[in-house]
Amino acid sequence: MAAHMSHCRSWGRVQRFGIAVYRKYSSGSRYPNISLSAPLPGIPKPVFASVDGHEQCETKITTLENGLKVASQNKFGQFCTVGILVNSGSRHETKYPSGIAHFLEKLAFSSTAQYGSKDEILLTLEKHGGICDCQTSRDTTMYAVSAEVKGLDTVVSLLSDAVLQPRLLDEEIEMTRMAVRFELEDLNMRPDPEPLLTEMIHAAAYRGNTVGLPRFCPVDNVEKIDKKLLHTYLRSYYCPERMVLAGVGIEHEQLVSCARKYLLDVKPVWGASTPTNVDLSVAQYTGGIVRMDKDMSDVSLGPTPIPELTHIMIGLESCSFLEEDFIPFAVLNMMMGGGGSFSAGGPGKGMFTRLYLNVLNRHHWMYNATSYHHSYEDSGLLCIHASADPRQVREMVEIITREFIQMAGTAGEMELARAKTQLKSMLMMNLESRPVIFEDVGRQVLATGKRKLPHELCDLISNITASDIKRVTTKMLRSKPAVAALGDLTEMPSYEHIQAALSSKDGRLPRMYRLFR
């Protein structure tokens, strides 16, 4: 109690002191013409971190003699994110059994020429407060480390070793086989079917080529992938001209000198690279349907099980991220928005997007309606995922096809402005995170050799008009649909009927007349 009283007394003293000072200044006796915009007399001039125009914002890029690109973005702070991005993913596995990229993701940061085990790598990073991760997508493999700036030399040395000198021991490959099998089981059991549906829609849209090849290793191939096969693949794709060393939060010259030291004249463990074997196939959009009849009744056990649902994803070809139409498609995707029926929140969460207003708010039996946009260097896919009770699948499909047709109408001034603002705010908020900036820098430099800065992208978004949206939608609706269907598909309309609905004026499915139901 006494301590509390003394605290109150000292707080009161501070308050009184503050009031006294304020009165002294406000009376005008000492500083009659004081202004908040002018510095106070007698106080030393503050020293700010200097940012000269856009110089500090620009991404600096240097290409080394062996073709490796080094890209960096300055960002203040004691931590940095550095990584190697390789132009290699599941789309490059045409000549190989599918699943090599998936295996390499799981094998990343295992034992190398310099480090005896994964634990040694983690302990080395721990000294610099660091963590490491590897992620593969359909077109890129990304090895990344976040650590203190002081440990940059160690980090680049470790990355070089992990990417170019992995031992790929038999026991590591066997452990990876177990991890891959577990992940495949988990993929089929998890309540959220979105990863599985994304696999299926890509397989339907690009049947048997490039981005349509499976991202996850098929069960039949788990035993086929061995060290020899991995080395053959790595020899073709892990060459300097297909790599970018990207860093955020470090000086460019420092990163370049580390790259010269550890990545310039390093001979990989698999020998000299043979980039002549690289698959340069361009994605061929085919359209089509992939169905998976599956009992979804036992997906979620527990006191409040998720009801049995059927999931449908319908997609149409959009465009590559290298084309100018990519920005209008990004705005269109944001305008469609959507989400789950349990999502709550205000305008910032997309409650005013079309799939909320026209679908979820009007049809209480719809559990999900979400728009997705997947874009690659040579093609793209805009799709809508919807979920409902198996008995209402036909009606659900018609609601989605109608939404696709209505995209070609003129967008309202308010909804277009809202979608553009939301896209810009999402872009800027995501780019506050250092690992996201790293991925953005790396991916853009890997794909185009340069980087568009956030303010340039925001200007492009601001310039999008309703006629741009109408133009890209009209073009998109000419493509054949890609359909993925998962669950109880008894009431599922045929692919021809879905195609007919997307070619009609109102998006309605052809009427079916049955004598017996």
Short mmCIF file of C-alpha atoms in Angstrom, two decimals:
data_model
loop_
_atom_site.label_atom_id
_atom_site.label_comp_id
_atom_site.label_asym_id
_atom_site.label_seq_id
_atom_site.Cartn_x
_atom_site.Cartn_y
_atom_site.Cartn_z
CA MET A 1 0.00 0.00 0.00
CA ALA A 2 2.86 2.35 0.93
CA ALA A 3 4.61 1.54 -2.32
CA HIS A 4 1.38 2.27 -4.15
CA MET A 5 1.03 5.62 -2.36
CA SER A 6 4.64 6.60 -3.11
CA HIS A 7 4.03 5.67 -6.76
CA CYS A 8 0.93 7.92 -6.80
CA ARG A 9 2.83 10.76 -5.18
CA SER A 10 5.68 10.56 -7.69
CA TRP A 11 3.19 10.35 -10.57
CA GLY A 12 1.38 13.44 -9.21
CA ARG A 13 4.70 15.26 -8.97
CA VAL A 14 5.44 14.50 -12.62
CA GLN A 15 1.97 15.66 -13.59
CA ARG A 16 2.36 18.89 -11.63
CA PHE A 17 5.78 19.42 -13.16
CA GLY A 18 4.32 18.85 -16.62
CA ILE A 19 1.51 21.36 -15.98
CA ALA A 20 3.95 23.89 -14.57
CA VAL A 21 6.17 23.70 -17.64
CA TYR A 22 3.17 23.94 -19.92
CA ARG A 23 1.88 27.02 -18.09
CA LYS A 24 5.27 28.67 -18.22
CA TYR A 25 5.46 28.24 -22.01
CA SER A 26 1.81 29.03 -22.72
CA SER A 27 1.90 32.27 -20.71
CA GLY A 28 4.23 33.64 -23.35
CA SER A 29 6.77 34.99 -20.82
CA ARG A 30 9.71 32.88 -22.01
CA TYR A 31 9.01 31.76 -25.64
CA PRO A 32 6.30 34.07 -26.96
CA ASN A 33 6.48 32.88 -30.62
CA ILE A 34 7.03 29.14 -30.10
CA SER A 35 5.98 26.92 -33.03
CA LEU A 36 5.59 23.15 -33.10
CA SER A 37 7.18 23.00 -36.57
CA ALA A 38 10.41 24.77 -35.46
CA PRO A 39 13.09 23.08 -33.30
CA LEU A 40 13.14 24.07 -29.64
CA PRO A 41 15.98 26.45 -28.72
CA GLY A 42 18.95 24.89 -26.94
CA ILE A 43 18.14 21.29 -27.97
CA PRO A 44 20.76 19.48 -30.11
CA LYS A 45 19.83 18.75 -33.72
CA PRO A 46 18.58 15.13 -34.18
CA VAL A 47 20.49 12.77 -36.48
CA PHE A 48 18.24 10.64 -38.69
CA ALA A 49 19.07 7.54 -40.74
CA SER A 50 19.61 8.93 -44.24
CA VAL A 51 17.41 7.81 -47.13
CA ASP A 52 18.34 9.65 -50.31
CA GLY A 53 15.35 9.53 -52.64
CA HIS A 54 14.68 6.04 -53.99
CA GLU A 55 18.34 5.06 -53.78
CA GLN A 56 17.83 3.09 -50.57
CA CYS A 57 14.62 1.49 -51.87
CA GLU A 58 16.05 0.18 -55.11
CA THR A 59 16.92 -3.47 -55.47
CA LYS A 60 20.58 -3.73 -56.47
CA ILE A 61 21.46 -6.56 -58.85
CA THR A 62 24.90 -7.87 -59.89
CA THR A 63 25.56 -10.78 -62.27
CA LEU A 64 28.72 -12.75 -61.48
CA GLU A 65 31.06 -14.20 -64.12
CA ASN A 66 29.46 -17.65 -63.87
CA GLY A 67 25.94 -16.26 -64.53
CA LEU A 68 24.70 -16.24 -60.90
CA LYS A 69 22.63 -13.14 -60.07
CA VAL A 70 23.08 -11.44 -56.69
CA ALA A 71 20.15 -9.23 -55.63
CA SER A 72 19.80 -7.25 -52.42
CA GLN A 73 17.39 -4.86 -50.76
CA ASN A 74 18.51 -2.66 -47.89
CA LYS A 75 16.33 -2.69 -44.78
CA PHE A 76 17.33 -1.39 -41.38
CA GLY A 77 17.57 -3.82 -38.48
CA GLN A 78 20.00 -6.31 -36.97
CA PHE A 79 18.54 -9.34 -38.78
CA CYS A 80 18.68 -10.29 -42.45
CA THR A 81 17.07 -12.91 -44.69
CA VAL A 82 19.35 -14.47 -47.30
CA GLY A 83 18.65 -17.34 -49.64
CA ILE A 84 19.23 -19.05 -52.96
CA LEU A 85 16.34 -19.39 -55.41
CA VAL A 86 16.64 -21.94 -58.19
CA ASN A 87 14.60 -22.00 -61.40
CA SER A 88 13.58 -25.60 -60.76
CA GLY A 89 10.32 -27.18 -59.64
CA SER A 90 7.77 -29.87 -60.38
CA ARG A 91 7.06 -28.37 -63.84
CA HIS A 92 10.57 -29.45 -64.96
CA GLU A 93 10.06 -33.16 -64.23
CA THR A 94 8.73 -34.26 -67.65
CA LYS A 95 11.77 -36.46 -68.35
CA TYR A 96 11.91 -37.75 -64.76
CA PRO A 97 9.61 -39.57 -62.33
CA SER A 98 7.38 -36.94 -60.66
CA GLY A 99 8.29 -36.01 -57.09
CA ILE A 100 12.00 -35.10 -57.32
CA ALA A 101 11.37 -31.45 -56.31
CA HIS A 102 9.25 -32.68 -53.37
CA PHE A 103 12.14 -34.97 -52.29
CA LEU A 104 14.70 -32.15 -52.56
CA GLU A 105 12.51 -29.92 -50.36
CA LYS A 106 12.50 -32.57 -47.62
CA LEU A 107 16.24 -33.32 -48.03
CA ALA A 108 17.27 -29.65 -47.79
CA PHE A 109 19.71 -28.63 -45.03
CA SER A 110 20.68 -32.25 -44.31
CA SER A 111 24.35 -33.31 -44.04
CA THR A 112 26.79 -31.60 -46.43
CA ALA A 113 30.54 -31.67 -47.18
CA GLN A 114 31.10 -29.16 -44.34
CA TYR A 115 28.40 -30.21 -41.83
CA GLY A 116 27.95 -33.77 -40.57
CA SER A 117 24.21 -33.57 -39.89
CA LYS A 118 21.15 -31.36 -39.86
CA ASP A 119 21.70 -30.77 -36.13
CA GLU A 120 25.16 -29.31 -36.83
CA ILE A 121 23.61 -26.87 -39.33
CA LEU A 122 20.93 -25.84 -36.83
CA LEU A 123 23.50 -25.35 -34.03
CA THR A 124 25.66 -23.20 -36.32
CA LEU A 125 22.66 -21.04 -37.18
CA GLU A 126 21.61 -20.85 -33.52
CA LYS A 127 24.85 -19.00 -32.70
CA HIS A 128 23.62 -16.21 -34.97
CA GLY A 129 19.97 -16.45 -33.86
CA GLY A 130 19.14 -18.03 -37.21
CA ILE A 131 16.55 -20.37 -38.71
CA CYS A 132 16.47 -22.10 -42.11
CA ASP A 133 13.74 -23.33 -44.46
CA CYS A 134 13.30 -24.77 -47.94
CA GLN A 135 10.14 -24.51 -50.05
CA THR A 136 9.41 -25.77 -53.54
CA SER A 137 6.63 -24.61 -55.83
CA ARG A 138 5.76 -25.64 -59.38
CA ASP A 139 8.49 -23.44 -60.84
CA THR A 140 10.92 -22.43 -58.05
CA THR A 141 12.96 -24.00 -55.25
CA MET A 142 13.88 -21.62 -52.45
CA TYR A 143 16.53 -22.18 -49.73
CA ALA A 144 16.36 -19.40 -47.13
CA VAL A 145 18.04 -18.43 -43.85
CA SER A 146 17.10 -15.63 -41.45
CA ALA A 147 19.90 -14.65 -39.05
CA GLU A 148 21.83 -11.75 -37.55
CA VAL A 149 23.61 -9.52 -40.08
CA LYS A 150 26.92 -10.21 -38.29
CA GLY A 151 26.72 -13.86 -39.35
CA LEU A 152 26.35 -13.16 -43.10
CA ASP A 153 29.62 -14.89 -44.04
CA THR A 154 28.60 -18.08 -42.19
CA VAL A 155 25.08 -17.95 -43.67
CA VAL A 156 26.23 -17.69 -47.33
CA SER A 157 28.85 -20.41 -46.74
CA LEU A 158 26.15 -22.66 -45.26
CA LEU A 159 23.70 -21.95 -48.13
CA SER A 160 26.37 -22.73 -50.73
CA ASP A 161 27.11 -26.02 -48.96
CA ALA A 162 23.42 -26.98 -48.55
CA VAL A 163 22.58 -26.29 -52.21
CA LEU A 164 25.75 -27.48 -53.99
CA GLN A 165 27.35 -30.02 -51.63
CA PRO A 166 24.57 -32.17 -50.09
CA ARG A 167 25.70 -35.70 -49.19
CA LEU A 168 22.30 -37.33 -49.87
CA LEU A 169 23.13 -40.31 -47.63
CA ASP A 170 21.06 -43.50 -47.91
CA GLU A 171 19.58 -43.06 -44.41
CA GLU A 172 18.60 -39.45 -45.24
CA ILE A 173 16.84 -40.58 -48.43
CA GLU A 174 15.05 -43.32 -46.47
CA MET A 175 13.89 -40.78 -43.84
CA THR A 176 12.69 -38.53 -46.67
CA ARG A 177 10.66 -41.42 -48.13
CA MET A 178 8.91 -41.77 -44.75
CA ALA A 179 8.29 -38.00 -44.54
CA VAL A 180 6.85 -37.93 -48.09
CA ARG A 181 4.54 -40.90 -47.39
CA PHE A 182 3.30 -39.22 -44.20
CA GLU A 183 2.64 -35.95 -46.06
CA LEU A 184 0.67 -37.77 -48.79
CA GLU A 185 -1.48 -39.50 -46.15
CA ASP A 186 -2.03 -36.18 -44.37
CA LEU A 187 -3.02 -34.51 -47.66
CA ASN A 188 -5.89 -36.98 -48.13
CA MET A 189 -7.05 -36.85 -44.50
CA ARG A 190 -6.95 -33.16 -43.63
CA PRO A 191 -10.31 -31.32 -43.31
CA ASP A 192 -9.12 -28.47 -45.54
CA PRO A 193 -9.23 -29.87 -49.11
CA GLU A 194 -7.71 -26.75 -50.74
CA PRO A 195 -4.15 -28.17 -51.35
CA LEU A 196 -5.64 -31.32 -52.90
CA LEU A 197 -8.09 -29.33 -55.05
CA THR A 198 -5.26 -27.04 -56.24
CA GLU A 199 -3.36 -30.16 -57.37
CA MET A 200 -6.45 -31.48 -59.16
CA ILE A 201 -7.33 -28.19 -60.93
CA HIS A 202 -3.75 -27.87 -62.25
CA ALA A 203 -3.86 -31.46 -63.49
CA ALA A 204 -7.16 -30.70 -65.27
CA ALA A 205 -6.04 -27.36 -66.73
CA TYR A 206 -2.60 -28.46 -67.99
CA ARG A 207 -3.10 -32.18 -68.60
CA GLY A 208 0.26 -33.97 -68.42
CA ASN A 209 2.49 -30.95 -69.06
CA THR A 210 4.58 -28.38 -67.13
CA VAL A 211 2.54 -26.84 -64.27
CA GLY A 212 -0.02 -29.68 -64.59
CA LEU A 213 2.53 -32.22 -63.34
CA PRO A 214 2.03 -33.26 -59.69
CA ARG A 215 3.73 -31.04 -57.11
CA PHE A 216 3.63 -33.82 -54.51
CA CYS A 217 5.46 -37.08 -55.16
CA PRO A 218 2.98 -39.79 -56.28
CA VAL A 219 2.96 -42.88 -54.00
CA ASP A 220 4.25 -45.11 -56.84
CA ASN A 221 7.38 -42.99 -57.27
CA VAL A 222 8.48 -42.85 -53.61
CA GLU A 223 10.71 -45.95 -53.98
CA LYS A 224 12.00 -45.00 -57.46
CA ILE A 225 13.80 -41.81 -56.40
CA ASP A 226 17.40 -42.46 -55.34
CA LYS A 227 20.73 -40.61 -55.13
CA LYS A 228 21.69 -41.33 -58.77
CA LEU A 229 18.40 -39.96 -60.11
CA LEU A 230 18.63 -36.87 -57.86
CA HIS A 231 22.19 -36.15 -59.10
CA THR A 232 21.06 -36.46 -62.75
CA TYR A 233 18.29 -33.92 -62.10
CA LEU A 234 20.52 -31.56 -60.10
CA ARG A 235 23.18 -31.65 -62.86
CA SER A 236 20.63 -30.21 -65.31
CA TYR A 237 18.85 -27.62 -63.16
CA TYR A 238 21.13 -26.52 -60.33
CA CYS A 239 23.49 -24.42 -62.45
CA PRO A 240 24.55 -20.80 -61.64
CA GLU A 241 22.67 -19.21 -64.56
CA ARG A 242 19.40 -20.61 -63.14
CA MET A 243 20.05 -19.25 -59.61
CA VAL A 244 19.66 -16.01 -57.68
CA LEU A 245 21.31 -15.23 -54.33
CA ALA A 246 18.88 -12.76 -52.75
CA GLY A 247 19.30 -10.88 -49.48
CA VAL A 248 17.22 -8.39 -47.50
CA GLY A 249 18.70 -6.28 -44.70
CA ILE A 250 22.32 -6.27 -45.88
CA GLU A 251 24.74 -4.11 -47.85
CA HIS A 252 24.94 -5.14 -51.51
CA GLU A 253 28.74 -5.08 -51.73
CA GLN A 254 29.00 -7.32 -48.67
CA LEU A 255 26.62 -9.88 -50.23
CA VAL A 256 28.48 -9.78 -53.57
CA SER A 257 31.85 -10.40 -51.88
CA CYS A 258 30.37 -13.39 -49.98
CA ALA A 259 28.89 -14.71 -53.25
CA ARG A 260 32.29 -14.45 -54.97
CA LYS A 261 33.91 -16.26 -52.03
CA TYR A 262 31.46 -19.17 -51.73
CA LEU A 263 29.52 -19.46 -55.01
CA LEU A 264 31.80 -18.39 -57.85
CA ASP A 265 34.25 -21.26 -58.44
CA VAL A 266 32.54 -23.99 -56.46
CA LYS A 267 32.30 -27.40 -58.11
CA PRO A 268 29.02 -29.11 -57.12
CA VAL A 269 29.11 -32.61 -55.67
CA TRP A 270 27.36 -33.99 -58.80
CA GLY A 271 30.06 -32.63 -61.14
CA ALA A 272 29.85 -30.15 -64.01
CA SER A 273 26.36 -28.94 -64.88
CA THR A 274 24.69 -29.84 -68.18
CA PRO A 275 22.10 -27.09 -68.78
CA THR A 276 21.45 -28.49 -72.30
CA ASN A 277 19.08 -31.05 -70.70
CA VAL A 278 16.80 -28.34 -69.30
CA ASP A 279 13.12 -28.71 -70.20
CA LEU A 280 12.04 -25.46 -71.89
CA SER A 281 8.44 -26.56 -72.58
CA VAL A 282 5.83 -23.80 -72.57
CA ALA A 283 2.67 -24.50 -70.54
CA GLN A 284 -0.13 -25.82 -72.77
CA TYR A 285 -3.57 -25.04 -71.35
CA THR A 286 -5.92 -27.95 -72.17
CA GLY A 287 -8.91 -27.59 -69.84
CA GLY A 288 -10.72 -30.71 -68.63
CA ILE A 289 -12.09 -32.33 -65.51
CA VAL A 290 -10.53 -34.33 -62.66
CA ARG A 291 -13.02 -36.10 -60.38
CA MET A 292 -12.34 -37.85 -57.11
CA ASP A 293 -15.26 -39.68 -55.53
CA LYS A 294 -14.47 -39.69 -51.84
CA ASP A 295 -16.40 -40.30 -48.63
CA MET A 296 -16.04 -36.98 -46.77
CA SER A 297 -18.30 -37.97 -43.85
CA ASP A 298 -15.42 -38.88 -41.51
CA VAL A 299 -13.02 -36.05 -42.39
CA SER A 300 -13.47 -34.26 -39.09
CA LEU A 301 -14.16 -36.27 -35.96
CA GLY A 302 -14.80 -34.75 -32.56
CA PRO A 303 -17.60 -33.08 -30.60
CA THR A 304 -18.51 -30.71 -33.48
CA PRO A 305 -17.71 -32.55 -36.72
CA ILE A 306 -17.65 -30.63 -39.98
CA PRO A 307 -20.70 -31.60 -42.07
CA GLU A 308 -20.11 -33.79 -45.12
CA LEU A 309 -19.39 -31.48 -48.06
CA THR A 310 -18.68 -31.75 -51.76
CA HIS A 311 -15.94 -29.43 -53.06
CA ILE A 312 -15.88 -28.05 -56.60
CA MET A 313 -13.23 -25.83 -58.18
CA ILE A 314 -13.83 -24.28 -61.60
CA GLY A 315 -11.04 -22.40 -63.38
CA LEU A 316 -10.36 -20.58 -66.65
CA GLU A 317 -7.06 -19.59 -68.26
CA SER A 318 -5.88 -16.10 -67.21
CA CYS A 319 -2.37 -14.90 -68.13
CA SER A 320 1.32 -15.04 -67.24
CA PHE A 321 2.70 -12.71 -64.54
CA LEU A 322 4.98 -11.25 -67.23
CA GLU A 323 2.02 -9.87 -69.24
CA GLU A 324 0.41 -6.46 -68.71
CA ASP A 325 -2.97 -8.14 -68.12
CA PHE A 326 -1.63 -9.67 -64.89
CA ILE A 327 -2.56 -6.53 -62.89
CA PRO A 328 -6.22 -6.40 -64.12
CA PHE A 329 -6.54 -10.12 -63.25
CA ALA A 330 -5.13 -9.45 -59.76
CA VAL A 331 -7.74 -6.68 -59.28
CA LEU A 332 -10.50 -8.97 -60.61
CA ASN A 333 -9.45 -11.74 -58.21
CA MET A 334 -9.59 -9.24 -55.33
CA MET A 335 -13.01 -8.01 -56.48
CA MET A 336 -14.36 -11.60 -56.43
CA GLY A 337 -12.73 -12.28 -53.03
CA GLY A 338 -14.89 -14.56 -50.93
CA GLY A 339 -14.08 -16.97 -48.12
CA GLY A 340 -15.75 -19.40 -45.75
CA SER A 341 -19.19 -19.03 -44.22
CA PHE A 342 -17.61 -18.90 -40.73
CA SER A 343 -15.37 -15.96 -41.56
CA ALA A 344 -16.29 -12.78 -39.71
CA GLY A 345 -15.13 -9.19 -39.90
CA GLY A 346 -15.61 -5.90 -41.69
CA PRO A 347 -14.72 -4.49 -45.11
CA GLY A 348 -11.00 -5.17 -44.63
CA LYS A 349 -11.71 -8.90 -44.64
CA GLY A 350 -13.47 -8.74 -47.97
CA MET A 351 -17.08 -8.84 -46.74
CA PHE A 352 -18.02 -6.55 -49.64
CA THR A 353 -16.51 -8.77 -52.33
CA ARG A 354 -18.81 -10.33 -54.93
CA LEU A 355 -18.59 -13.90 -53.65
CA TYR A 356 -19.71 -12.71 -50.20
CA LEU A 357 -22.46 -10.39 -51.40
CA ASN A 358 -23.85 -12.52 -54.25
CA VAL A 359 -23.15 -16.05 -53.02
CA LEU A 360 -22.52 -16.55 -49.30
CA ASN A 361 -24.97 -13.87 -48.12
CA ARG A 362 -27.77 -15.10 -50.41
CA HIS A 363 -27.35 -18.87 -50.18
CA HIS A 364 -27.11 -19.95 -46.55
CA TRP A 365 -26.33 -23.57 -47.54
CA MET A 366 -23.03 -22.61 -49.23
CA TYR A 367 -20.10 -23.22 -46.88
CA ASN A 368 -17.37 -21.69 -49.00
CA ALA A 369 -16.87 -19.56 -52.11
CA THR A 370 -13.32 -18.31 -52.66
CA SER A 371 -11.49 -16.93 -55.68
CA TYR A 372 -7.84 -17.87 -56.38
CA HIS A 373 -5.39 -16.66 -59.01
CA HIS A 374 -2.36 -18.84 -59.87
CA SER A 375 0.11 -17.23 -62.26
CA TYR A 376 3.30 -18.54 -63.88
CA GLU A 377 5.82 -17.22 -66.40
CA ASP A 378 3.88 -18.61 -69.38
CA SER A 379 0.27 -19.07 -68.25
CA GLY A 380 -2.19 -18.53 -65.41
CA LEU A 381 -5.41 -19.82 -63.89
CA LEU A 382 -8.26 -17.93 -62.21
CA CYS A 383 -10.51 -20.29 -60.27
CA ILE A 384 -13.37 -20.33 -57.77
CA HIS A 385 -13.60 -22.97 -55.03
CA ALA A 386 -17.07 -23.71 -53.64
CA SER A 387 -18.34 -26.16 -51.00
CA ALA A 388 -21.86 -27.33 -50.19
CA ASP A 389 -23.95 -30.33 -49.18
CA PRO A 390 -23.71 -33.15 -51.80
CA ARG A 391 -27.46 -32.80 -52.59
CA GLN A 392 -27.02 -29.20 -53.73
CA VAL A 393 -23.97 -29.61 -55.97
CA ARG A 394 -25.81 -28.87 -59.22
CA GLU A 395 -27.23 -25.61 -57.87
CA MET A 396 -23.83 -24.65 -56.44
CA VAL A 397 -22.10 -25.19 -59.82
CA GLU A 398 -24.72 -23.01 -61.55
CA ILE A 399 -24.19 -20.21 -59.01
CA ILE A 400 -20.44 -20.27 -59.74
CA THR A 401 -20.86 -20.35 -63.54
CA ARG A 402 -23.23 -17.36 -63.26
CA GLU A 403 -20.59 -15.47 -61.29
CA PHE A 404 -18.04 -16.15 -64.04
CA ILE A 405 -20.42 -14.79 -66.69
CA GLN A 406 -21.22 -11.69 -64.59
CA MET A 407 -17.49 -10.87 -64.40
CA ALA A 408 -17.79 -9.71 -68.03
CA GLY A 409 -20.33 -7.02 -67.02
CA THR A 410 -19.19 -3.49 -66.20
CA ALA A 411 -17.70 -3.31 -62.71
CA GLY A 412 -19.23 -0.71 -60.38
CA GLU A 413 -17.15 2.37 -59.61
CA MET A 414 -17.29 1.75 -55.85
CA GLU A 415 -16.44 -1.98 -55.95
CA LEU A 416 -13.56 -1.39 -58.38
CA ALA A 417 -12.10 1.36 -56.17
CA ARG A 418 -12.51 -0.88 -53.12
CA ALA A 419 -10.79 -3.85 -54.83
CA LYS A 420 -7.88 -1.67 -55.96
CA THR A 421 -7.43 -0.16 -52.48
CA GLN A 422 -7.62 -3.60 -50.87
CA LEU A 423 -5.05 -5.05 -53.31
CA LYS A 424 -2.66 -2.16 -52.68
CA SER A 425 -3.04 -2.39 -48.89
CA MET A 426 -2.52 -6.17 -48.97
CA LEU A 427 0.61 -5.73 -51.11
CA MET A 428 2.06 -3.06 -48.82
CA MET A 429 1.20 -4.91 -45.59
CA ASN A 430 2.76 -8.15 -46.85
CA LEU A 431 5.90 -6.28 -47.89
CA GLU A 432 6.44 -5.08 -44.32
CA SER A 433 7.73 -8.57 -43.53
CA ARG A 434 11.40 -9.19 -44.30
CA PRO A 435 10.98 -12.84 -45.50
CA VAL A 436 8.19 -11.71 -47.87
CA ILE A 437 10.41 -8.95 -49.32
CA PHE A 438 13.15 -11.58 -49.77
CA GLU A 439 10.80 -13.89 -51.69
CA ASP A 440 9.50 -11.01 -53.81
CA VAL A 441 13.04 -9.84 -54.69
CA GLY A 442 14.24 -13.37 -55.46
CA ARG A 443 11.25 -14.45 -57.56
CA GLN A 444 11.11 -11.24 -59.62
CA VAL A 445 14.86 -11.23 -60.33
CA LEU A 446 14.79 -14.97 -61.17
CA ALA A 447 11.90 -14.51 -63.63
CA THR A 448 12.70 -11.12 -65.19
CA GLY A 449 16.24 -10.13 -64.17
CA LYS A 450 14.90 -6.99 -62.44
CA ARG A 451 12.40 -5.98 -59.76
CA LYS A 452 9.33 -3.75 -59.89
CA LEU A 453 9.16 -1.75 -56.67
CA PRO A 454 5.96 -1.59 -54.58
CA HIS A 455 5.19 2.04 -55.53
CA GLU A 456 5.43 1.09 -59.26
CA LEU A 457 2.99 -1.78 -58.73
CA CYS A 458 0.63 0.53 -56.80
CA ASP A 459 0.67 2.99 -59.73
CA LEU A 460 -0.19 0.16 -62.15
CA ILE A 461 -3.07 -0.95 -59.89
CA SER A 462 -4.40 2.65 -59.65
CA ASN A 463 -4.54 2.91 -63.46
CA ILE A 464 -6.84 -0.13 -63.91
CA THR A 465 -10.29 0.79 -65.30
CA ALA A 466 -13.60 -1.08 -65.56
CA SER A 467 -12.96 -1.56 -69.30
CA ASP A 468 -9.66 -3.37 -68.48
CA ILE A 469 -11.55 -5.81 -66.25
CA LYS A 470 -14.20 -6.35 -68.95
CA ARG A 471 -11.54 -6.93 -71.62
CA VAL A 472 -9.54 -9.55 -69.68
CA THR A 473 -12.72 -11.34 -68.54
CA THR A 474 -14.14 -11.55 -72.07
CA LYS A 475 -10.84 -13.05 -73.24
CA MET A 476 -10.77 -15.49 -70.28
CA LEU A 477 -14.33 -16.74 -70.93
CA ARG A 478 -13.26 -17.97 -74.38
CA SER A 479 -11.06 -20.67 -72.80
CA LYS A 480 -12.25 -24.17 -71.95
CA PRO A 481 -13.02 -24.63 -68.24
CA ALA A 482 -10.85 -26.69 -65.91
CA VAL A 483 -12.88 -28.49 -63.22
CA ALA A 484 -11.82 -30.32 -60.05
CA ALA A 485 -14.50 -32.19 -58.07
CA LEU A 486 -14.00 -33.91 -54.71
CA GLY A 487 -16.49 -35.76 -52.49
CA ASP A 488 -19.93 -37.27 -53.20
CA LEU A 489 -20.43 -36.43 -56.90
CA THR A 490 -23.84 -38.04 -57.50
CA GLU A 491 -25.47 -34.68 -58.38
CA MET A 492 -22.43 -33.31 -60.25
CA PRO A 493 -23.35 -31.90 -63.70
CA SER A 494 -21.34 -33.18 -66.67
CA TYR A 495 -18.29 -31.33 -67.99
CA GLU A 496 -20.18 -30.57 -71.24
CA HIS A 497 -22.99 -28.92 -69.25
CA ILE A 498 -20.49 -26.75 -67.31
CA GLN A 499 -18.85 -25.77 -70.61
CA ALA A 500 -22.25 -24.90 -72.08
CA ALA A 501 -23.13 -22.77 -69.02
CA LEU A 502 -19.87 -20.80 -69.35
CA SER A 503 -20.61 -20.20 -73.05
CA SER A 504 -24.18 -18.99 -72.41
CA LYS A 505 -25.35 -15.42 -71.74
CA ASP A 506 -26.59 -15.99 -68.19
CA GLY A 507 -24.35 -18.87 -66.98
CA ARG A 508 -27.25 -21.26 -66.43
CA LEU A 509 -26.75 -25.01 -66.80
CA PRO A 510 -28.82 -26.74 -69.51
CA ARG A 511 -32.14 -27.95 -68.07
CA MET A 512 -32.41 -31.66 -67.30
CA TYR A 513 -35.74 -33.45 -67.44
CA ARG A 514 -35.96 -36.69 -65.52
CA LEU A 515 -38.86 -39.11 -65.49
CA PHE A 516 -37.69 -40.73 -62.28
CA ARG A 517 -35.74 -39.14 -59.45
#
